[in-house]
PDB file of C-alpha atoms in Angstrom:
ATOM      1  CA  UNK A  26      -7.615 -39.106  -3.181  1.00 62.00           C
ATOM      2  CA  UNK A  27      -9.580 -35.527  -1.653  1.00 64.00           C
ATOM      3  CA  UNK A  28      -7.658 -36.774   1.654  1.00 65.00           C
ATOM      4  CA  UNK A  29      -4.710 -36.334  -0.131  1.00 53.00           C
ATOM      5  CA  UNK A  30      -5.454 -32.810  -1.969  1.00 56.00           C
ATOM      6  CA  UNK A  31      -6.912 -31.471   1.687  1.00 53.00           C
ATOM      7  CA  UNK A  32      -3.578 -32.417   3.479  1.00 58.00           C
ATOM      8  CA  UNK A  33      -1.659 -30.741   0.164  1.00 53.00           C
ATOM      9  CA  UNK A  34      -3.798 -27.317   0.030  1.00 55.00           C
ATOM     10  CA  UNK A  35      -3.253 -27.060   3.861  1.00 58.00           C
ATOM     11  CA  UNK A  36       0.291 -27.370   3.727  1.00 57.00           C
ATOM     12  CA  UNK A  37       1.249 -25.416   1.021  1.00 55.00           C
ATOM     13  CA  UNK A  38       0.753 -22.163   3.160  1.00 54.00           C
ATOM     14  CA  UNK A  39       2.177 -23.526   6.386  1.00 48.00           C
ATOM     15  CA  UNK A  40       5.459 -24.233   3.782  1.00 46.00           C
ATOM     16  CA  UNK A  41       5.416 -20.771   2.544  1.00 48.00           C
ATOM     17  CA  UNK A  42       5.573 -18.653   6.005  1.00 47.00           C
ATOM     18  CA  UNK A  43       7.410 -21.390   7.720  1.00 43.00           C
ATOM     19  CA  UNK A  44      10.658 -19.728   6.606  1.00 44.00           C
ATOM     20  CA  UNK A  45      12.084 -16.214   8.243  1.00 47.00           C
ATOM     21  CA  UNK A  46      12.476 -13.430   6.736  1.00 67.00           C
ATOM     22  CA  UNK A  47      16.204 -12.655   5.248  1.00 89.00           C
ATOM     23  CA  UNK A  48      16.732  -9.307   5.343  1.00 91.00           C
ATOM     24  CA  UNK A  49      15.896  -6.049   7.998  1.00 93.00           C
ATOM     25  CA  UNK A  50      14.424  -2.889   7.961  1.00 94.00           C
ATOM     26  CA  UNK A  51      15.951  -0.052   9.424  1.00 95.00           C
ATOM     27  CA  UNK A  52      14.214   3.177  10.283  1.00 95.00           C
ATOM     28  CA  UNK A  53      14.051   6.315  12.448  1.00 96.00           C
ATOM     29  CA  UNK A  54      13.461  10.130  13.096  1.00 96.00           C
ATOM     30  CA  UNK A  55      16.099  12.689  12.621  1.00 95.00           C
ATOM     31  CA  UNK A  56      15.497  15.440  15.374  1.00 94.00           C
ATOM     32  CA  UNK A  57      17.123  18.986  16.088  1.00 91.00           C
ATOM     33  CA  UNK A  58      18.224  19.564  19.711  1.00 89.00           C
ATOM     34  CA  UNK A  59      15.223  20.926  20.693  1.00 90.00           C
ATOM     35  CA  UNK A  60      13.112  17.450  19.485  1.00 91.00           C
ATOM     36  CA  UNK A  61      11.626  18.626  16.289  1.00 92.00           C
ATOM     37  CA  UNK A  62      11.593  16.490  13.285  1.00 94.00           C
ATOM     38  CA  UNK A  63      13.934  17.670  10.562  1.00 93.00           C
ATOM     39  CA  UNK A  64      12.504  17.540   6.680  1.00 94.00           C
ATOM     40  CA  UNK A  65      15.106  17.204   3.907  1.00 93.00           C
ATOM     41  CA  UNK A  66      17.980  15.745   6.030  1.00 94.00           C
ATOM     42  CA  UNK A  67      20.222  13.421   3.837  1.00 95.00           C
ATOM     43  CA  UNK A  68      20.776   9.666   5.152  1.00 96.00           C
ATOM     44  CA  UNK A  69      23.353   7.007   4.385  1.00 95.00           C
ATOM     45  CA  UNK A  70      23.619   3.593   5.182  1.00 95.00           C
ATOM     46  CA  UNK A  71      26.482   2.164   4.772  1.00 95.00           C
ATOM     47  CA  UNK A  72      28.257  -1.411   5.070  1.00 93.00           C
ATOM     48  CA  UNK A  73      31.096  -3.175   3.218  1.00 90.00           C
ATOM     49  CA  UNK A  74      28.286  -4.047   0.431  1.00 88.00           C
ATOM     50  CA  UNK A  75      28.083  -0.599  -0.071  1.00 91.00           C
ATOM     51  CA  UNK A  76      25.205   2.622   0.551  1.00 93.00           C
ATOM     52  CA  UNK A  77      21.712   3.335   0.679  1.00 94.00           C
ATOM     53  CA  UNK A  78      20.711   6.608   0.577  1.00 94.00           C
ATOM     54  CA  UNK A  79      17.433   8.319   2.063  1.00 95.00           C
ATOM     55  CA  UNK A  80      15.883  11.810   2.480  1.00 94.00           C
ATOM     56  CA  UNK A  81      14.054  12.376   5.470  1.00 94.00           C
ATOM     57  CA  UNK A  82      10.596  13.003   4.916  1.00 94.00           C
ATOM     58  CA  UNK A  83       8.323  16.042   6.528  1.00 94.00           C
ATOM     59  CA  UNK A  84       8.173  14.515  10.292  1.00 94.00           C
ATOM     60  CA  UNK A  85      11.627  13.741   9.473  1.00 94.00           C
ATOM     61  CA  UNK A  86      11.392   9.622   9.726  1.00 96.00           C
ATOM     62  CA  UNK A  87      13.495   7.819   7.129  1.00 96.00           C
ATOM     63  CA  UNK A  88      13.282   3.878   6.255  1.00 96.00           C
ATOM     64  CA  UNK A  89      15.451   1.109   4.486  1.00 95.00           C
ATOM     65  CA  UNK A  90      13.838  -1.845   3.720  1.00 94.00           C
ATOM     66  CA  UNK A  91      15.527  -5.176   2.154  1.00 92.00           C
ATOM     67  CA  UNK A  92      19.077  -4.379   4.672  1.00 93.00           C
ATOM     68  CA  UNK A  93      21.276  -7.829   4.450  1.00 92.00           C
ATOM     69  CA  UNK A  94      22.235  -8.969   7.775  1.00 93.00           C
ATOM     70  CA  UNK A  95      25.653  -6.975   8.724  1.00 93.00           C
ATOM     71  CA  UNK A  96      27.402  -4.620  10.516  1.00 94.00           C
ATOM     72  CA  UNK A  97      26.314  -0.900   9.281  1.00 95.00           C
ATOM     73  CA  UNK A  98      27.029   2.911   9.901  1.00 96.00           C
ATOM     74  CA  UNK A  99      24.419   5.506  10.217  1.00 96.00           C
ATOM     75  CA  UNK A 100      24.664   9.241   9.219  1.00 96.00           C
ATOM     76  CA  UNK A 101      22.375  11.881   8.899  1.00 95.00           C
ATOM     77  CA  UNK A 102      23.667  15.526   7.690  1.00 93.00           C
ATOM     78  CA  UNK A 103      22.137  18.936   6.871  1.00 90.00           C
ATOM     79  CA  UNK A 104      23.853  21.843   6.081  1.00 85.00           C
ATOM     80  CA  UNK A 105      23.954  24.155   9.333  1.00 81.00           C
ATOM     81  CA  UNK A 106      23.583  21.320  11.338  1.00 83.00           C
ATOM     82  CA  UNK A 107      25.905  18.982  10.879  1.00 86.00           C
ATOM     83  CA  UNK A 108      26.036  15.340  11.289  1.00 90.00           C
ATOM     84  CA  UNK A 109      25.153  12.519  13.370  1.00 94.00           C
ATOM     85  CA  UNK A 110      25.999   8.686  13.552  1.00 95.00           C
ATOM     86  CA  UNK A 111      25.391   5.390  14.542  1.00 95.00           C
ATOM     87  CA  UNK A 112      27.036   2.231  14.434  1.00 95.00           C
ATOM     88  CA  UNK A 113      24.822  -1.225  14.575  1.00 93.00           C
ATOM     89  CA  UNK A 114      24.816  -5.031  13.469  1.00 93.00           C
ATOM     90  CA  UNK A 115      21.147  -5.730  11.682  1.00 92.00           C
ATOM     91  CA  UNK A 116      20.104  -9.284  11.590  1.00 92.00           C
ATOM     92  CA  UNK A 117      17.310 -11.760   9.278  1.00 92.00           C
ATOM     93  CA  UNK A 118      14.231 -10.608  10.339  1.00 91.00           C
ATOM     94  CA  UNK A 119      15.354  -7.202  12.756  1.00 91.00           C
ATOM     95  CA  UNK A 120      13.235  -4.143  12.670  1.00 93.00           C
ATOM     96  CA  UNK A 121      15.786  -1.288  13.984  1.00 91.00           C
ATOM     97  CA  UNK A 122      14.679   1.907  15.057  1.00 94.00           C
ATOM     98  CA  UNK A 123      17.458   4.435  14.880  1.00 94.00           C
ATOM     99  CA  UNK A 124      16.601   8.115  15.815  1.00 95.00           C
ATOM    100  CA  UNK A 125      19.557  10.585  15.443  1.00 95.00           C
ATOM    101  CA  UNK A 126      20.112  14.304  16.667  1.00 93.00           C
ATOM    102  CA  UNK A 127      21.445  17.186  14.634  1.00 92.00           C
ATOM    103  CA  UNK A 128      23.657  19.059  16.600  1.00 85.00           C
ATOM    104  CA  UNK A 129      24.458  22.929  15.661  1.00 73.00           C
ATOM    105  CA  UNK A 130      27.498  22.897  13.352  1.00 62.00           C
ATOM    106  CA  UNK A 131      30.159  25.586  14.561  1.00 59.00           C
ATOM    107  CA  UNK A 132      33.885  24.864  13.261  1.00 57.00           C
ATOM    108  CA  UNK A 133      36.472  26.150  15.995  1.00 58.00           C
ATOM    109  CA  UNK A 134      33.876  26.393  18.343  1.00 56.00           C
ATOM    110  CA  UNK A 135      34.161  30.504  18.062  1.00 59.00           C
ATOM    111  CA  UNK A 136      31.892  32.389  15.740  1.00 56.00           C
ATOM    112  CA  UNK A 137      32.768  36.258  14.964  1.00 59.00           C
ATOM    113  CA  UNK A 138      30.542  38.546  14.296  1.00 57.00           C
ATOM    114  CA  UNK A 139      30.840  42.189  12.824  1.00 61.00           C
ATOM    115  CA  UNK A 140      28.776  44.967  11.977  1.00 60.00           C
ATOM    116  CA  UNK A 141      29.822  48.003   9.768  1.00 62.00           C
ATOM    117  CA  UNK A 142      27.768  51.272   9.317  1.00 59.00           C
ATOM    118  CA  UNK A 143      27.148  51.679   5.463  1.00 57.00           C
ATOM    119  CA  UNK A 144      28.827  55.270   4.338  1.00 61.00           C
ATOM    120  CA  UNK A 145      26.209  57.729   3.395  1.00 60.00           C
ATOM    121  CA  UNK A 146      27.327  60.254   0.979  1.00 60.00           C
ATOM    122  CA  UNK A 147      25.441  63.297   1.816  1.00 59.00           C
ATOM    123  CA  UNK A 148      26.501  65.240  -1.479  1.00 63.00           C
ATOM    124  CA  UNK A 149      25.909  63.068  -4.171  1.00 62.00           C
ATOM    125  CA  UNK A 150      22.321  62.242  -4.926  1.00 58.00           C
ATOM    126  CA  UNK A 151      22.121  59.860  -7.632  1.00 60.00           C
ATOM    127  CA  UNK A 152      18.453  58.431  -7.216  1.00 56.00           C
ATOM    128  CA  UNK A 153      16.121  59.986  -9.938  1.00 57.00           C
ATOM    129  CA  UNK A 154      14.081  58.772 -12.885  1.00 59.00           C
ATOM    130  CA  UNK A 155      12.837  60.302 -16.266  1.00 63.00           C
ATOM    131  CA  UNK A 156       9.451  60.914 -17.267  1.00 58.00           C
ATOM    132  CA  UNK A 157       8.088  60.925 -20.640  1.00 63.00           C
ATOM    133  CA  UNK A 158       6.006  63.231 -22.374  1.00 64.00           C
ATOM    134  CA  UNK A 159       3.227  60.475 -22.824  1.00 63.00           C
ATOM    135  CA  UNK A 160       2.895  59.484 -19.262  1.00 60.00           C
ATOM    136  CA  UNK A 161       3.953  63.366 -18.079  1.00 60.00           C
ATOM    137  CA  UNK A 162       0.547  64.532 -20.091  1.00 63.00           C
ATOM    138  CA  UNK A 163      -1.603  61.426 -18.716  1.00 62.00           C
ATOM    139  CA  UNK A 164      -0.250  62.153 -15.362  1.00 62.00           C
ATOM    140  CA  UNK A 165      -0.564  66.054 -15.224  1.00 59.00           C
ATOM    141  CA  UNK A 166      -2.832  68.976 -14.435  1.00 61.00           C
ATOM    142  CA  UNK A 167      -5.906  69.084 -16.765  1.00 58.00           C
ATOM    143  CA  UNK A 168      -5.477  71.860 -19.143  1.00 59.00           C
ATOM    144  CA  UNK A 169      -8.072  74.649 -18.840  1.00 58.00           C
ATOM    145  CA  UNK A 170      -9.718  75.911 -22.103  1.00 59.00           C
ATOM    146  CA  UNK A 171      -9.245  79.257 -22.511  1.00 62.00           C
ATOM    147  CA  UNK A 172     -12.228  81.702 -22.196  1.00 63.00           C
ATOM    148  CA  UNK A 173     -13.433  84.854 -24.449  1.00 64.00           C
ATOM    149  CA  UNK A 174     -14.424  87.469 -22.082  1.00 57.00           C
TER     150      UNK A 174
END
């Protein structure tokens, strides 16, 4: 009969890690062009199941954990710097690392730029303020006593 509980107690934990894990975890760094981690960048994951979303954190990683098995699309956006993407198939048990770079967003590829002199009108002077009588006496000369000679 102890034979019996050994041989149960010892396979009761082989039982529970003998089967693999179902789902993936998918993670990464955002990056500018130069290399540096991006904070605050917005990222989706998406698949016919529908989206995760993430925000990048302050050495601009993101992570999704618990990803079904399928076929998803990456995208990372920030305002001023676009978007990037990425296309991959995560399977039971895969632990994808997918690092994306922000490229400079510039529509039509030409930017203007212009620069006006502000007009200056010489002759009207409008700057000024008003002082009251409370704050002109706490402000102004001391008064002198007047002497008897």
């Amino acid at each position: 009969m102890k034979r019996l509980a050994v041989i149960l107690v010892l396979l009761v934990p082989v039982a529970t890690f003998g089967d693999a894990p179902e789902t993936a975890t998918v993670s990464g760094t955002v990056v500018d062009p130069g290399g540096s981690p991006l904070p605050g960048v917005s990222v989706t994951l998406s698949s016919g199941r529908g989206d995760k979303f993430a925000i990048t954190d302050e050495n601009g990683q993101y992570r999704f954990v618990g990803v079904v098995p399928d076929t998803y699309d990456l995208k990372a956006e920030l305002e001023g710097l676009g978007e990037a993407q990425a296309n991959f198939h995560a399977a039971a048990g895969d632990r994808r690392d997918v690092d994306l770079t922000l490229q400079a967003a510039v529509e039509g590829g030409v930017v203007d730029v212009t620069a006006q002199t502000p007009m200056v009108d010489k002759f009207n002077v409008t700057a000024g303020s008003t002082v009251t009588s409370e704050i002109g006496e706490q402000t102004g000369p001391a008064r002198r006593a007047p002497t008897t000679a």
